[in-house]
Short mmCIF file of C-alpha atoms and ligand atoms in Angstrom, two decimals:
data_model
loop_
_atom_site.label_atom_id
_atom_site.label_comp_id
_atom_site.label_asym_id
_atom_site.label_seq_id
_atom_site.Cartn_x
_atom_site.Cartn_y
_atom_site.Cartn_z
CA MET A 1 0.00 0.00 0.00
CA ASN A 2 1.30 3.44 -0.95
CA CYS A 3 0.92 6.28 1.51
CA TYR A 4 0.89 10.02 0.95
CA ALA A 5 1.56 12.94 3.27
CA GLY A 6 -0.42 16.16 3.02
CA ILE A 7 1.30 19.06 4.78
CA ASP A 8 -0.36 22.27 5.90
CA PHE A 9 2.58 24.51 6.63
CA GLY A 10 1.90 27.76 8.48
CA GLY A 11 3.56 30.52 10.44
CA MET A 12 2.67 28.91 13.77
CA SER A 13 2.66 25.19 13.02
CA VAL A 14 3.31 22.48 10.50
CA LYS A 15 0.49 19.93 10.31
CA VAL A 16 0.91 16.62 8.55
CA GLY A 17 -1.90 14.29 7.48
CA LEU A 18 -0.93 10.79 6.43
CA PHE A 19 -3.27 9.17 3.89
CA ASP A 20 -3.53 5.88 2.07
CA ASP A 21 -4.26 5.77 -1.67
CA ARG A 22 -8.02 5.50 -1.08
CA ALA A 23 -8.34 8.86 0.64
CA ASN A 24 -8.41 7.49 4.18
CA LEU A 25 -6.77 9.76 6.70
CA LEU A 26 -4.55 7.46 8.78
CA THR A 27 -3.16 9.94 11.27
CA LYS A 28 -2.28 13.57 11.89
CA LEU A 29 0.76 15.10 13.56
CA SER A 30 1.62 18.74 14.23
CA ALA A 31 4.70 20.62 15.38
CA ALA A 32 5.25 24.28 16.25
CA THR A 33 7.05 26.49 13.72
CA SER A 34 8.73 29.81 14.29
CA LYS A 35 10.33 32.47 12.13
CA GLU A 36 13.32 32.42 14.51
CA ASP A 37 14.15 28.82 13.53
CA GLY A 38 15.39 29.94 10.11
CA TYR A 39 14.87 28.18 6.81
CA ALA A 40 17.18 25.14 7.10
CA ALA A 41 15.90 24.14 10.55
CA THR A 42 12.32 24.63 9.37
CA VAL A 43 12.87 22.26 6.45
CA GLU A 44 14.36 19.71 8.84
CA LYS A 45 11.45 20.08 11.28
CA THR A 46 9.00 19.49 8.43
CA VAL A 47 10.89 16.35 7.37
CA GLN A 48 10.86 15.08 10.96
CA THR A 49 7.13 15.74 11.32
CA VAL A 50 6.40 13.70 8.19
CA ARG A 51 8.61 10.88 9.51
CA GLY A 52 6.88 11.16 12.89
CA ALA A 53 3.45 10.81 11.24
CA CYS A 54 4.62 7.65 9.42
CA ALA A 55 5.94 6.20 12.68
CA LYS A 56 2.72 7.08 14.50
CA ALA A 57 0.64 5.25 11.86
CA GLY A 58 3.08 2.32 11.73
CA VAL A 59 3.83 3.00 8.05
CA PRO A 60 7.37 2.04 6.94
CA ALA A 61 9.23 4.94 5.31
CA ALA A 62 9.47 2.93 2.06
CA GLN A 63 5.68 3.10 1.68
CA LEU A 64 5.64 6.89 1.53
CA ALA A 65 5.15 7.59 -2.19
CA ALA A 66 4.78 11.37 -2.43
CA VAL A 67 4.18 14.50 -0.40
CA GLY A 68 1.95 17.50 -1.10
CA MET A 69 2.17 20.76 0.78
CA GLY A 70 0.30 24.03 1.16
CA THR A 71 2.30 26.97 2.46
CA PRO A 72 1.64 30.70 2.81
CA GLY A 73 3.02 33.23 0.37
CA VAL A 74 3.41 33.37 -3.38
CA ILE A 75 4.23 29.84 -4.46
CA ASP A 76 5.53 28.75 -7.88
CA GLY A 77 4.03 25.27 -7.80
CA GLU A 78 5.54 24.17 -11.10
CA ASN A 79 9.07 24.70 -9.77
CA GLY A 80 8.32 24.07 -6.09
CA ILE A 81 9.55 27.47 -5.02
CA VAL A 82 8.35 29.83 -2.32
CA VAL A 83 8.72 32.98 -4.40
CA ARG A 84 7.90 35.29 -1.51
CA TRP A 85 6.54 34.91 2.00
CA THR A 86 6.88 38.21 3.81
CA ASN A 87 5.97 36.94 7.32
CA TYR A 88 9.02 34.68 7.40
CA GLY A 89 11.12 36.92 5.16
CA TRP A 90 11.54 34.10 2.64
CA GLU A 91 12.43 34.84 -1.00
CA ASP A 92 12.96 32.21 -3.70
CA LYS A 93 13.27 29.24 -1.35
CA PRO A 94 13.30 25.83 -3.11
CA PHE A 95 11.13 24.31 -0.37
CA ALA A 96 9.90 21.35 -2.45
CA ALA A 97 13.40 20.34 -3.63
CA ASP A 98 14.79 20.61 -0.09
CA LEU A 99 12.02 18.41 1.31
CA GLU A 100 12.62 15.92 -1.51
CA LYS A 101 16.28 15.70 -0.42
CA GLY A 102 15.21 15.04 3.16
CA LEU A 103 12.40 12.58 2.44
CA GLY A 104 13.53 10.91 -0.79
CA VAL A 105 10.11 11.21 -2.46
CA PRO A 106 8.53 13.72 -4.89
CA VAL A 107 7.08 16.84 -3.25
CA ARG A 108 4.54 19.21 -4.74
CA VAL A 109 3.68 22.56 -3.23
CA THR A 110 1.03 25.23 -3.64
CA ASN A 111 -0.23 28.22 -1.71
CA ASP A 112 -2.11 27.32 1.49
CA ALA A 113 -5.38 28.93 0.39
CA ASN A 114 -5.15 27.06 -2.92
CA ALA A 115 -4.57 23.80 -1.06
CA ALA A 116 -7.63 24.40 1.13
CA ALA A 117 -9.74 25.12 -1.97
CA LEU A 118 -8.54 21.94 -3.65
CA GLY A 119 -9.25 19.94 -0.48
CA GLU A 120 -12.81 21.27 -0.30
CA ALA A 121 -13.29 20.76 -4.04
CA LYS A 122 -12.17 17.12 -4.03
CA PHE A 123 -13.20 15.90 -0.59
CA GLY A 124 -15.37 18.54 1.07
CA ALA A 125 -18.28 20.89 0.36
CA GLY A 126 -17.30 21.24 -3.31
CA LYS A 127 -17.11 17.59 -4.32
CA LYS A 128 -20.50 17.70 -6.09
CA TYR A 129 -19.26 20.53 -8.30
CA LYS A 130 -16.74 20.71 -11.14
CA SER A 131 -15.83 24.30 -10.39
CA SER A 132 -15.77 26.00 -7.01
CA ILE A 133 -14.15 28.92 -5.26
CA LEU A 134 -13.28 28.80 -1.55
CA LEU A 135 -13.16 32.04 0.42
CA THR A 136 -11.76 31.67 3.94
CA LEU A 137 -12.77 34.65 6.07
CA GLY A 138 -10.09 35.11 8.71
CA THR A 139 -7.37 37.66 9.43
CA GLY A 140 -7.58 38.35 5.71
CA ILE A 141 -9.50 36.54 2.98
CA GLY A 142 -7.84 33.39 1.69
CA SER A 143 -9.04 32.36 -1.73
CA GLY A 144 -8.56 29.39 -4.01
CA ILE A 145 -10.10 28.71 -7.39
CA VAL A 146 -10.78 25.24 -8.79
CA LEU A 147 -11.97 25.17 -12.41
CA ASP A 148 -13.06 21.91 -14.04
CA GLY A 149 -11.40 20.01 -11.19
CA LYS A 150 -8.05 21.78 -11.54
CA LEU A 151 -6.46 24.45 -9.42
CA PHE A 152 -6.13 27.81 -11.12
CA GLU A 153 -3.01 29.43 -9.64
CA GLY A 154 -2.06 32.08 -12.18
CA THR A 155 1.40 32.56 -13.67
CA CYS A 156 4.08 31.44 -11.18
CA GLY A 157 1.32 31.00 -8.61
CA GLY A 158 0.76 34.73 -8.44
CA GLY A 159 -3.00 34.67 -9.05
CA ALA A 160 -6.20 33.71 -7.23
CA GLU A 161 -5.67 36.46 -4.64
CA ALA A 162 -9.31 37.53 -4.38
CA GLY A 163 -8.68 39.23 -1.03
CA HIS A 164 -6.79 41.94 -2.92
CA MET A 165 -9.46 42.84 -5.46
CA VAL A 166 -10.32 46.49 -4.84
CA ILE A 167 -14.03 46.83 -4.05
CA GLU A 168 -13.90 50.39 -2.65
CA SER A 169 -11.67 52.70 -4.66
CA GLY A 170 -9.60 54.90 -2.34
CA GLY A 171 -10.86 52.93 0.66
CA VAL A 172 -9.15 51.38 3.68
CA PRO A 173 -5.36 50.93 3.22
CA CYS A 174 -4.21 47.32 2.82
CA PRO A 175 -0.76 45.88 3.67
CA CYS A 176 -0.47 44.94 -0.03
CA GLY A 177 -0.04 48.63 -0.83
CA ARG A 178 -3.44 49.35 -2.38
CA ARG A 179 -6.57 50.81 -0.85
CA GLY A 180 -10.05 49.34 -0.58
CA CYS A 181 -9.16 45.65 -0.95
CA PHE A 182 -11.92 43.04 -0.45
CA GLU A 183 -10.28 41.69 2.70
CA GLN A 184 -10.32 45.12 4.32
CA TYR A 185 -14.14 44.93 4.27
CA ALA A 186 -15.19 41.28 4.40
CA SER A 187 -12.62 39.45 6.55
CA ALA A 188 -13.13 38.55 10.22
CA THR A 189 -10.69 41.34 11.06
CA ALA A 190 -12.86 43.85 9.21
CA LEU A 191 -16.04 42.61 10.89
CA ILE A 192 -14.44 42.91 14.33
CA ARG A 193 -13.18 46.42 13.56
CA ASP A 194 -16.64 47.53 12.40
CA THR A 195 -18.35 45.90 15.40
CA LYS A 196 -16.07 47.81 17.78
CA ARG A 197 -16.75 51.04 15.92
CA ALA A 198 -20.50 50.47 16.19
CA MET A 199 -20.11 49.91 19.95
CA PHE A 200 -18.38 53.24 20.45
CA GLU A 201 -21.00 55.01 18.33
CA ASN A 202 -23.94 53.31 20.10
CA LYS A 203 -23.49 53.25 23.85
CA ASN A 204 -26.87 51.57 24.40
CA SER A 205 -26.37 48.80 21.86
CA ALA A 206 -26.78 45.16 22.92
CA LEU A 207 -23.22 44.75 21.59
CA TRP A 208 -21.96 46.05 24.96
CA ARG A 209 -23.87 43.45 26.95
CA ILE A 210 -22.82 40.62 24.64
CA ALA A 211 -19.14 41.50 24.35
CA GLY A 212 -18.66 43.08 27.78
CA THR A 213 -15.67 45.07 26.57
CA PRO A 214 -14.48 45.99 23.06
CA GLU A 215 -11.46 43.68 23.54
CA ASN A 216 -13.84 40.70 23.72
CA VAL A 217 -15.46 41.37 20.35
CA ASP A 218 -15.08 38.49 17.92
CA GLY A 219 -16.62 37.50 14.60
CA ARG A 220 -19.81 36.26 16.29
CA THR A 221 -20.59 39.34 18.39
CA ALA A 222 -22.46 41.34 15.74
CA PHE A 223 -24.43 38.28 14.61
CA LEU A 224 -25.51 37.50 18.19
CA ALA A 225 -26.70 41.06 18.80
CA ALA A 226 -28.38 41.26 15.38
CA ARG A 227 -30.36 38.13 16.24
CA GLU A 228 -31.77 40.02 19.21
CA GLY A 229 -32.87 42.78 16.84
CA ASP A 230 -30.20 45.28 17.87
CA ALA A 231 -30.23 48.02 15.21
CA ALA A 232 -26.51 48.88 15.37
CA ALA A 233 -25.52 45.21 15.08
CA ARG A 234 -27.92 44.64 12.19
CA LYS A 235 -26.31 47.52 10.35
CA VAL A 236 -22.83 46.05 10.93
CA VAL A 237 -23.94 42.64 9.65
CA ASP A 238 -25.77 44.11 6.68
CA THR A 239 -22.76 46.22 5.63
CA PHE A 240 -20.48 43.20 6.01
CA VAL A 241 -22.83 41.07 3.88
CA GLN A 242 -23.07 43.79 1.21
CA TYR A 243 -19.29 43.97 0.83
CA LEU A 244 -18.94 40.20 0.87
CA ALA A 245 -21.62 40.01 -1.82
CA ASP A 246 -19.78 42.58 -3.95
CA GLY A 247 -16.60 40.52 -3.89
CA ILE A 248 -18.40 37.26 -4.54
CA ALA A 249 -20.39 38.73 -7.44
CA ASN A 250 -17.10 39.93 -8.98
CA LEU A 251 -15.69 36.40 -8.77
CA VAL A 252 -18.88 34.92 -10.21
CA ALA A 253 -18.78 37.40 -13.10
CA LEU A 254 -15.24 36.28 -13.93
CA PHE A 255 -15.37 32.53 -13.34
CA ARG A 256 -19.02 31.54 -12.97
CA PRO A 257 -18.22 28.54 -10.74
CA GLU A 258 -20.98 26.17 -9.74
CA ALA A 259 -20.32 26.88 -6.09
CA ILE A 260 -18.86 29.47 -3.74
CA LEU A 261 -17.68 27.86 -0.50
CA LEU A 262 -17.21 29.91 2.65
CA GLY A 263 -14.74 28.92 5.35
CA GLY A 264 -13.35 30.49 8.52
CA GLY A 265 -14.99 31.03 11.90
CA ILE A 266 -17.69 33.39 10.58
CA SER A 267 -18.99 30.68 8.25
CA GLY A 268 -20.09 28.93 11.46
CA GLU A 269 -23.01 31.39 11.52
CA GLY A 270 -24.53 29.19 8.83
CA GLU A 271 -27.84 30.41 7.41
CA ALA A 272 -27.72 33.61 9.52
CA LEU A 273 -24.93 34.61 7.14
CA LEU A 274 -25.72 32.54 4.05
CA ALA A 275 -29.41 33.43 3.58
CA PRO A 276 -28.91 37.22 3.39
CA LEU A 277 -25.70 36.67 1.44
CA ARG A 278 -27.51 34.59 -1.23
CA ARG A 279 -30.07 37.37 -1.57
CA ARG A 280 -27.42 40.10 -1.87
CA VAL A 281 -25.29 38.11 -4.31
CA GLY A 282 -28.45 37.35 -6.31
CA GLU A 283 -29.10 41.08 -6.74
CA ARG A 284 -25.64 41.49 -8.25
CA LEU A 285 -25.37 38.63 -10.73
CA TYR A 286 -24.75 39.35 -14.39
CA VAL A 287 -26.67 36.19 -15.30
CA ASP A 288 -29.18 35.33 -12.61
CA ALA A 289 -29.15 32.11 -10.64
CA ALA A 290 -32.47 30.96 -12.11
CA ARG A 291 -30.67 30.63 -15.44
CA ILE A 292 -27.25 29.44 -14.22
CA PRO A 293 -27.40 27.78 -10.79
CA LEU A 294 -24.99 29.01 -8.14
CA ALA A 295 -24.56 27.26 -4.80
CA LEU A 296 -23.38 29.34 -1.86
CA VAL A 297 -22.52 26.99 0.97
CA ARG A 298 -20.38 26.56 4.06
CA ALA A 299 -17.02 24.76 3.68
CA ALA A 300 -16.98 21.31 5.26
CA LEU A 301 -13.43 20.37 6.23
CA GLY A 302 -12.59 23.18 8.67
CA ASN A 303 -8.92 23.31 9.69
CA ASP A 304 -8.23 20.03 7.87
CA ALA A 305 -8.97 21.45 4.39
CA GLY A 306 -5.26 22.21 3.92
CA ILE A 307 -3.98 18.67 4.55
CA TRP A 308 -6.72 17.18 2.34
CA GLY A 309 -5.85 19.58 -0.46
CA ALA A 310 -2.13 18.90 -0.09
CA TYR A 311 -2.94 15.19 -0.38
CA ALA A 312 -5.03 15.91 -3.48
CA LEU A 313 -2.01 17.61 -5.09
CA VAL A 314 -0.21 14.26 -5.24
CA CYS A 315 -3.06 11.74 -5.14
CA GLY A 316 -6.11 13.30 -6.77
ZN1 LIG B 401 -4.72 44.31 -0.57
#
C-alpha cells in the first residue's frame, strides 16, 4: 500500500496528514514552527514531522510515495519554489526540492489557500461541483479557485488572490499597498473592527452586553446582537454582507463557478450569514441564478482542508 503525506505549513505550526491511496486519513501530527528557527531548521522540522506521522501510523518509510504541501506566500508550484513569503522573510526558497532531499520522495507545493480550496473541491463541500471557489474569512480573505477540477493558480502561482481585489476605490489601506481591498471589508478582522466602531458610536447597543468590553469582540458578536434585533448590530452585519456580496459577485462574473464555499470562523453562523448573502449576491449577478445555478454553501473540512488539499495535489 502506498501512503501520501499532506502538509499544511503555516507561520505557527506544520500539520501533517498521512493518507492511504483510497483517501483514508490514517493519522495527523503537528509541530510548532517559528520564524526564529530559520529556513534550514524549518525544512528539517518538516521532514521530521512527516517521519513522525509515518511512525505514528506504523507505516514504513518505504511506503511513503509522495508528499503534497500548502504553504503561505506566493508559491511557484511548477518549480516548487516559495517565491515570496513576507511573514518569514523568505524569498525564492526551493522548499519542495529541499524536502525531496530530506524525504527521498517527490514533493509538490502550492499556496495554502489554494490547497484548502482543492481539499474542499475534491473531498469537502465542493465535491459535487466541477468548479468552485473557496473564500476563507479570517485575518484576511484566503481564496482558491478550482476550475473543471483543476487548481487555477495564475502565472508562477501569483493569481487567485481575491482578497486583494479592490471593491472600494480609495478605501481602507491594505498591507499589499493598495486601498479598498476586499479583505479590508469582508474578513473577520474587518467585521471585528466595524463591530467595535458600532459599539463606540452606540453606547446603548446590545453589543456592549454581549461582548462586555471591546477587547472581547469576535466574529460572532455582531451576529448574536443582530439576532436580538439590535439596530446597530444589524447595520454592521448588513454592511459586512453587502461587501462580501460585492466581492463574490465579482468572482462569479469572472469565473461563474458552480459553487462558492465559505470557510473560517464566521462561516459557522450558517444560514444567519448565508441566507442574506444569497439574496445580496443574487441582486448582483450578471446572469441570474435561475438561469445558471450558483450554490453558496459553508465549507466542510474546517482546519483540515489544507492537509486534504495537499494530499489531493499528489493523489487526486
Ligand atoms: Zn490588498
